[in-house]
Amino acid sequence: MSFLTSTVVYMLGRYVHIVCATLLVGGTLFYEMVVPIAIDDLRQEQQLSVFARARWVFRRIVWVAAALILLSGIVSTRNHWQEYSAERYVQVDGAGAPTTYHEIPPAGRAGWWWAAHVSSGVIAVLIALSLTIGSVPPARPIRWMRLNLVVLLLVMFLATATRQARLGAAQRHAGGNVYSETAER
Amino acid sequence: MALLVILSRWLHVASACVAVGGVFFARVVLPVGLAALPIGQQSIALLPIRRVFKRVIHTAIVLLILSGAFNTYVAWDKYRLDPGLLQMLWGVHVLLALTAFSIALYVLARAHPTASARRLLGVNLVVLLAAVAAASSLKWGRDKTVGSHSPSHPAASSVAGP
């Protein structure tokens, strides 16, 4: 893949990933916080009708966003896989000098943060999908949405921490000629 | 400091998610849901929605400005490495965000929605998505510039054996 194509694909992937996250997080917040307050004064059947129609539209958004967020996540992961799979850095101190190995501390390993981000992200997407699958919403949908909102915010925190760990590892070793290296030598 | 940077970035992204997702929900999903109600009741149901939406958006705007100012302060040295590209992208991002804030504040300023409210929400959604695109490009440009200025640049991104 040429530099231009890979850059465009990577940037598009990042953009799609963020936009889909905004739709999931913002939509969930709106659905569980704003709509119930708004329809509180309506009759029971009117409340159900508003909820059902909003859910019908929101379902399509959730499904499309879930598919795109997974695809764009794969693109982004593929792009950063070297950093995620590095367990130590090899520092070549100069001609003739011995090669030194620097273990990355556990909290600084981008791969671990990435794994936490991906696993919690999959849980959040599965909860969102399960809430919109079928013609009848599950019991206590608002409570589930509230839980999913908390999970989604955690997923975003883990994404930020992953990025910080990735940049931090590179900066820590920026003093010399540094190679990221996976476990096998 | 690292934790503060992570928290500030998280706050910025979370607030952006709430703002963009909220505007999208209000513009696309909510009208379909409210169409189930008679015309008179639609406008009655819209009033409490506007009240809650206004609080959510105002909070998101304050958090976006505060966390954005802090993020800029932290990253400004990196923006100096390639001012032509990075400061231009930063400027576009900030201008688009300020435009979106202004539209949101104008639309939600009155107790009752104006005739143009729905159209303006649609415009605001486009502006917000453009602001996200500018932010995404800015981050890409920053990472690329910092990588190319690092002393370890030729090898930093390559996997090699000892």
Short mmCIF file of C-alpha atoms in Angstrom, two decimals:
data_model
loop_
_atom_site.label_atom_id
_atom_site.label_comp_id
_atom_site.label_asym_id
_atom_site.label_seq_id
_atom_site.Cartn_x
_atom_site.Cartn_y
_atom_site.Cartn_z
CA MET A 1 0.00 0.00 0.00
CA SER A 2 1.44 3.41 -0.93
CA PHE A 3 2.18 6.05 1.72
CA LEU A 4 -0.68 8.24 0.51
CA THR A 5 -3.23 5.40 0.53
CA SER A 6 -2.17 4.13 3.95
CA THR A 7 -2.26 7.66 5.40
CA VAL A 8 -5.72 8.34 3.99
CA VAL A 9 -7.03 4.96 5.21
CA TYR A 10 -5.52 5.54 8.67
CA MET A 11 -6.90 9.07 9.00
CA LEU A 12 -10.32 8.04 7.71
CA GLY A 13 -10.30 5.10 10.12
CA ARG A 14 -9.50 7.39 13.05
CA TYR A 15 -12.22 9.83 12.01
CA VAL A 16 -14.85 7.10 11.59
CA HIS A 17 -13.84 5.53 14.94
CA ILE A 18 -14.31 8.82 16.80
CA VAL A 19 -17.56 9.76 15.04
CA CYS A 20 -19.08 6.33 15.74
CA ALA A 21 -18.02 6.65 19.39
CA THR A 22 -19.72 10.04 19.59
CA LEU A 23 -22.94 8.58 18.15
CA LEU A 24 -22.92 5.68 20.63
CA VAL A 25 -22.00 7.74 23.70
CA GLY A 26 -24.06 10.83 22.90
CA GLY A 27 -27.03 8.80 21.68
CA THR A 28 -27.01 6.58 24.76
CA LEU A 29 -26.76 9.59 27.08
CA PHE A 30 -29.58 11.37 25.26
CA TYR A 31 -31.75 8.24 25.21
CA GLU A 32 -31.35 7.45 28.90
CA MET A 33 -31.14 10.98 30.35
CA VAL A 34 -33.02 13.43 28.16
CA VAL A 35 -35.90 11.50 26.59
CA PRO A 36 -37.34 9.98 29.84
CA ILE A 37 -37.50 13.44 31.46
CA ALA A 38 -39.07 14.89 28.35
CA ILE A 39 -41.90 12.36 28.13
CA ASP A 40 -42.50 12.06 31.86
CA ASP A 41 -45.79 13.99 31.68
CA LEU A 42 -47.23 11.97 28.78
CA ARG A 43 -49.65 9.06 29.11
CA GLN A 44 -48.14 5.57 29.40
CA GLU A 45 -49.04 4.51 25.85
CA GLN A 46 -47.69 7.77 24.41
CA GLN A 47 -44.42 7.30 26.30
CA LEU A 48 -44.09 3.77 24.90
CA SER A 49 -44.88 4.99 21.41
CA VAL A 50 -42.19 7.72 21.53
CA PHE A 51 -39.65 5.28 22.98
CA ALA A 52 -40.46 2.61 20.38
CA ARG A 53 -40.06 4.97 17.42
CA ALA A 54 -36.84 6.47 18.79
CA ARG A 55 -35.51 2.95 19.43
CA TRP A 56 -36.35 1.94 15.86
CA VAL A 57 -34.13 4.73 14.46
CA PHE A 58 -31.47 4.37 17.16
CA ARG A 59 -31.16 0.66 16.38
CA ARG A 60 -29.94 1.32 12.84
CA ILE A 61 -27.46 3.89 14.11
CA VAL A 62 -26.13 1.48 16.76
CA TRP A 63 -25.71 -1.34 14.25
CA VAL A 64 -23.93 0.79 11.65
CA ALA A 65 -21.76 2.46 14.33
CA ALA A 66 -20.88 -0.93 15.88
CA ALA A 67 -19.80 -2.35 12.51
CA LEU A 68 -17.77 0.74 11.57
CA ILE A 69 -16.15 1.07 15.00
CA LEU A 70 -14.93 -2.53 14.81
CA LEU A 71 -13.60 -2.12 11.26
CA SER A 72 -11.86 1.19 11.97
CA GLY A 73 -10.48 -0.27 15.22
CA ILE A 74 -8.90 -3.11 13.24
CA VAL A 75 -7.31 -0.58 10.82
CA SER A 76 -5.92 1.47 13.72
CA THR A 77 -4.67 -1.63 15.57
CA ARG A 78 -2.91 -2.89 12.45
CA ASN A 79 -1.19 0.47 12.13
CA HIS A 80 0.11 0.48 15.73
CA TRP A 81 0.65 -3.25 16.22
CA GLN A 82 4.44 -2.91 16.55
CA GLU A 83 4.05 -0.60 19.53
CA TYR A 84 1.32 -2.73 21.11
CA SER A 85 3.28 -5.96 20.81
CA ALA A 86 6.62 -4.51 22.02
CA GLU A 87 7.58 -5.86 25.41
CA ARG A 88 10.97 -4.24 25.66
CA TYR A 89 13.13 -1.77 23.82
CA VAL A 90 16.61 -2.53 22.58
CA GLN A 91 18.98 0.39 22.92
CA VAL A 92 22.11 0.36 20.82
CA ASP A 93 24.42 2.73 22.68
CA GLY A 94 26.97 3.25 19.89
CA ALA A 95 29.56 1.49 17.83
CA GLY A 96 31.19 -1.24 19.86
CA ALA A 97 29.11 -0.50 22.98
CA PRO A 98 27.08 -3.34 24.43
CA THR A 99 23.44 -3.52 23.48
CA THR A 100 21.13 -2.82 26.41
CA TYR A 101 17.57 -4.01 26.89
CA HIS A 102 14.97 -1.92 28.62
CA GLU A 103 11.89 -3.67 29.91
CA ILE A 104 8.77 -1.55 29.64
CA PRO A 105 7.08 -1.21 33.08
CA PRO A 106 3.61 -2.84 33.24
CA ALA A 107 1.74 0.49 33.48
CA GLY A 108 3.63 1.76 30.45
CA ARG A 109 2.86 -1.16 28.16
CA ALA A 110 0.59 0.15 25.45
CA GLY A 111 -0.42 -3.41 24.55
CA TRP A 112 -2.02 -4.02 27.92
CA TRP A 113 -3.98 -0.79 27.78
CA TRP A 114 -4.97 -1.66 24.22
CA ALA A 115 -6.22 -5.09 25.36
CA ALA A 116 -8.28 -3.47 28.14
CA HIS A 117 -9.69 -0.92 25.67
CA VAL A 118 -10.64 -3.58 23.12
CA SER A 119 -12.22 -5.98 25.63
CA SER A 120 -14.28 -3.29 27.37
CA GLY A 121 -15.19 -1.82 23.96
CA VAL A 122 -16.50 -5.19 22.77
CA ILE A 123 -18.58 -5.48 25.96
CA ALA A 124 -20.04 -1.99 25.39
CA VAL A 125 -20.89 -2.76 21.76
CA LEU A 126 -22.48 -6.08 22.74
CA ILE A 127 -24.62 -4.39 25.40
CA ALA A 128 -25.69 -1.72 22.86
CA LEU A 129 -26.54 -4.39 20.27
CA SER A 130 -28.45 -6.54 22.77
CA LEU A 131 -30.53 -3.51 23.79
CA THR A 132 -31.63 -2.90 20.21
CA ILE A 133 -32.02 -6.48 18.92
CA GLY A 134 -35.56 -7.80 18.69
CA SER A 135 -38.87 -6.03 18.47
CA VAL A 136 -39.33 -5.68 22.24
CA PRO A 137 -36.79 -3.86 24.44
CA PRO A 138 -35.35 -5.85 27.36
CA ALA A 139 -36.52 -5.39 30.94
CA ARG A 140 -35.19 -2.17 32.52
CA PRO A 141 -33.66 -0.73 29.30
CA ILE A 142 -32.79 2.61 30.93
CA ARG A 143 -30.77 0.91 33.66
CA TRP A 144 -28.87 -1.07 31.01
CA MET A 145 -28.22 2.10 29.02
CA ARG A 146 -26.92 3.84 32.14
CA LEU A 147 -24.55 0.91 32.73
CA ASN A 148 -23.46 1.00 29.09
CA LEU A 149 -22.77 4.72 29.31
CA VAL A 150 -20.41 4.10 32.23
CA VAL A 151 -18.71 1.27 30.28
CA LEU A 152 -18.39 3.52 27.20
CA LEU A 153 -16.78 6.29 29.25
CA LEU A 154 -14.36 3.71 30.68
CA VAL A 155 -13.59 2.50 27.14
CA MET A 156 -12.74 6.07 26.15
CA PHE A 157 -10.51 6.50 29.19
CA LEU A 158 -8.65 3.30 28.27
CA ALA A 159 -8.24 4.55 24.69
CA THR A 160 -6.67 7.77 25.98
CA ALA A 161 -4.40 5.80 28.34
CA THR A 162 -3.37 3.51 25.46
CA ARG A 163 -2.33 6.48 23.38
CA GLN A 164 -0.44 8.01 26.31
CA ALA A 165 1.41 4.73 26.96
CA ARG A 166 2.27 4.43 23.27
CA LEU A 167 3.71 7.94 23.09
CA GLY A 168 5.35 7.62 26.52
CA ALA A 169 7.26 4.47 25.58
CA ALA A 170 8.59 6.15 22.45
CA GLN A 171 9.58 9.32 24.33
CA ARG A 172 11.32 7.44 27.19
CA HIS A 173 13.69 5.87 24.73
CA ALA A 174 14.13 8.81 22.40
CA GLY A 175 17.70 9.46 23.58
CA GLY A 176 19.40 6.77 21.51
CA ASN A 177 18.85 4.44 18.61
CA VAL A 178 15.81 2.57 19.77
CA TYR A 179 14.13 -0.49 18.36
CA SER A 180 10.87 -1.86 19.64
CA GLU A 181 11.05 -5.56 20.05
CA THR A 182 8.61 -8.36 20.73
CA ALA A 183 9.29 -11.26 23.07
CA GLU A 184 11.02 -13.58 20.63
CA ARG A 185 14.63 -12.82 19.96
CA MET B 1 1.36 14.98 35.09
CA ALA B 2 0.72 12.00 32.79
CA LEU B 3 -2.52 11.24 34.64
CA LEU B 4 -3.62 14.86 34.30
CA VAL B 5 -2.91 14.75 30.56
CA ILE B 6 -4.91 11.52 30.21
CA LEU B 7 -7.81 12.90 32.27
CA SER B 8 -7.86 16.14 30.31
CA ARG B 9 -7.87 14.32 26.95
CA TRP B 10 -10.57 11.96 28.19
CA LEU B 11 -12.69 14.87 29.41
CA HIS B 12 -12.27 16.60 26.03
CA VAL B 13 -13.21 13.51 24.01
CA ALA B 14 -16.10 12.58 26.34
CA SER B 15 -17.54 16.12 26.17
CA ALA B 16 -17.20 16.10 22.38
CA CYS B 17 -18.99 12.75 22.25
CA VAL B 18 -21.83 14.10 24.37
CA ALA B 19 -22.11 17.27 22.25
CA VAL B 20 -21.91 15.60 18.81
CA GLY B 21 -24.04 12.59 19.79
CA GLY B 22 -26.57 14.79 21.53
CA VAL B 23 -26.96 17.09 18.52
CA PHE B 24 -27.24 14.06 16.22
CA PHE B 25 -29.90 12.49 18.47
CA ALA B 26 -31.82 15.78 18.73
CA ARG B 27 -31.69 16.35 14.96
CA VAL B 28 -32.18 12.81 13.60
CA VAL B 29 -33.64 10.42 16.19
CA LEU B 30 -35.86 12.60 18.36
CA PRO B 31 -38.09 14.03 15.58
CA VAL B 32 -38.97 10.46 14.52
CA GLY B 33 -39.82 9.53 18.12
CA LEU B 34 -41.94 12.63 18.68
CA ALA B 35 -43.80 12.11 15.40
CA ALA B 36 -45.86 9.52 17.31
CA LEU B 37 -47.49 12.38 19.24
CA PRO B 38 -50.16 14.81 18.05
CA ILE B 39 -48.76 18.15 16.78
CA GLY B 40 -49.75 20.09 19.91
CA GLN B 41 -48.17 17.61 22.25
CA GLN B 42 -44.95 17.49 20.23
CA SER B 43 -44.14 21.10 21.09
CA ILE B 44 -45.12 20.51 24.74
CA ALA B 45 -42.78 17.49 24.93
CA LEU B 46 -40.00 19.48 23.24
CA LEU B 47 -39.81 22.09 26.02
CA PRO B 48 -38.44 19.83 28.81
CA ILE B 49 -36.10 18.25 26.23
CA ARG B 50 -34.69 21.69 25.42
CA ARG B 51 -34.23 22.46 29.12
CA VAL B 52 -32.23 19.27 29.78
CA PHE B 53 -30.40 19.50 26.43
CA LYS B 54 -29.40 23.09 27.20
CA ARG B 55 -27.85 22.06 30.53
CA VAL B 56 -26.00 19.16 28.90
CA ILE B 57 -24.67 21.29 26.02
CA HIS B 58 -23.66 24.23 28.26
CA THR B 59 -21.74 21.86 30.55
CA ALA B 60 -20.09 20.18 27.54
CA ILE B 61 -19.04 23.59 26.10
CA VAL B 62 -17.44 24.68 29.40
CA LEU B 63 -15.59 21.36 29.75
CA LEU B 64 -14.48 21.45 26.09
CA ILE B 65 -13.04 24.97 26.47
CA LEU B 66 -11.24 24.18 29.76
CA SER B 67 -9.81 20.82 28.68
CA GLY B 68 -9.01 22.19 25.19
CA ALA B 69 -7.04 25.11 26.69
CA PHE B 70 -5.08 22.71 28.89
CA ASN B 71 -4.41 20.29 26.01
CA THR B 72 -3.17 23.19 23.86
CA TYR B 73 -0.89 24.42 26.67
CA VAL B 74 0.62 20.92 27.02
CA ALA B 75 1.07 20.34 23.27
CA TRP B 76 2.06 23.86 22.15
CA ASP B 77 5.80 23.06 22.01
CA LYS B 78 5.00 20.29 19.53
CA TYR B 79 2.92 22.69 17.42
CA ARG B 80 6.01 24.91 17.11
CA LEU B 81 7.90 22.12 15.34
CA ASP B 82 5.84 22.61 12.17
CA PRO B 83 3.78 25.79 12.65
CA GLY B 84 2.66 25.93 9.03
CA LEU B 85 0.77 22.66 9.24
CA LEU B 86 0.03 22.15 12.94
CA GLN B 87 -0.96 25.68 13.94
CA MET B 88 -3.11 25.93 10.80
CA LEU B 89 -4.94 22.69 11.71
CA TRP B 90 -5.23 23.83 15.34
CA GLY B 91 -6.69 27.15 14.18
CA VAL B 92 -9.21 25.44 11.90
CA HIS B 93 -10.25 23.09 14.72
CA VAL B 94 -10.71 25.95 17.21
CA LEU B 95 -12.59 28.13 14.70
CA LEU B 96 -14.98 25.30 13.78
CA ALA B 97 -15.53 24.50 17.46
CA LEU B 98 -16.26 28.15 18.30
CA THR B 99 -18.70 28.32 15.36
CA ALA B 100 -20.47 25.19 16.65
CA PHE B 101 -20.63 26.62 20.19
CA SER B 102 -22.11 29.87 18.89
CA ILE B 103 -24.78 28.07 16.87
CA ALA B 104 -25.65 25.82 19.84
CA LEU B 105 -25.88 28.76 22.23
CA TYR B 106 -28.05 30.71 19.75
CA VAL B 107 -30.42 27.79 19.08
CA LEU B 108 -30.87 27.06 22.80
CA ALA B 109 -30.96 30.68 23.99
CA ARG B 110 -34.74 31.05 24.00
CA ALA B 111 -37.23 29.03 25.99
CA HIS B 112 -39.13 28.13 22.80
CA PRO B 113 -37.49 26.86 19.60
CA THR B 114 -37.40 29.25 16.64
CA ALA B 115 -38.57 28.26 13.15
CA SER B 116 -34.99 27.81 11.98
CA ALA B 117 -33.91 25.70 14.99
CA ARG B 118 -34.06 22.37 13.20
CA ARG B 119 -32.10 23.62 10.18
CA LEU B 120 -29.50 25.23 12.44
CA LEU B 121 -29.10 21.97 14.37
CA GLY B 122 -28.37 20.24 11.05
CA VAL B 123 -25.77 22.91 10.19
CA ASN B 124 -24.29 22.54 13.67
CA LEU B 125 -23.96 18.80 13.22
CA VAL B 126 -21.97 19.31 9.98
CA VAL B 127 -19.74 21.94 11.64
CA LEU B 128 -19.13 19.62 14.62
CA LEU B 129 -18.19 16.72 12.34
CA ALA B 130 -15.78 19.03 10.48
CA ALA B 131 -14.27 20.08 13.84
CA VAL B 132 -13.74 16.40 14.71
CA ALA B 133 -12.07 15.86 11.31
CA ALA B 134 -9.76 18.84 11.94
CA ALA B 135 -8.89 17.48 15.41
CA SER B 136 -8.20 14.04 13.98
CA SER B 137 -5.93 15.50 11.28
CA LEU B 138 -4.18 17.66 13.88
CA LYS B 139 -3.39 14.62 16.01
CA TRP B 140 -2.09 12.74 12.97
CA GLY B 141 0.08 15.72 11.96
CA ARG B 142 1.40 16.14 15.51
CA ASP B 143 2.38 12.48 15.88
CA LYS B 144 4.03 12.51 12.45
CA THR B 145 5.94 15.74 13.14
CA VAL B 146 7.10 14.64 16.61
CA GLY B 147 8.18 11.30 15.17
CA SER B 148 10.23 12.95 12.42
CA HIS B 149 11.95 15.29 14.96
CA SER B 150 12.86 12.51 17.39
CA PRO B 151 16.56 11.55 17.53
CA SER B 152 15.51 7.93 17.20
CA HIS B 153 13.39 8.60 14.15
CA PRO B 154 14.99 6.23 11.63
CA ALA B 155 14.57 3.24 13.88
CA ALA B 156 11.81 4.09 16.31
CA SER B 157 9.03 2.63 14.28
CA SER B 158 10.75 -0.44 12.96
CA VAL B 159 10.92 -3.86 14.48
CA ALA B 160 14.40 -5.26 14.44
CA GLY B 161 16.40 -7.84 16.21
CA PRO B 162 19.45 -6.99 18.35
#
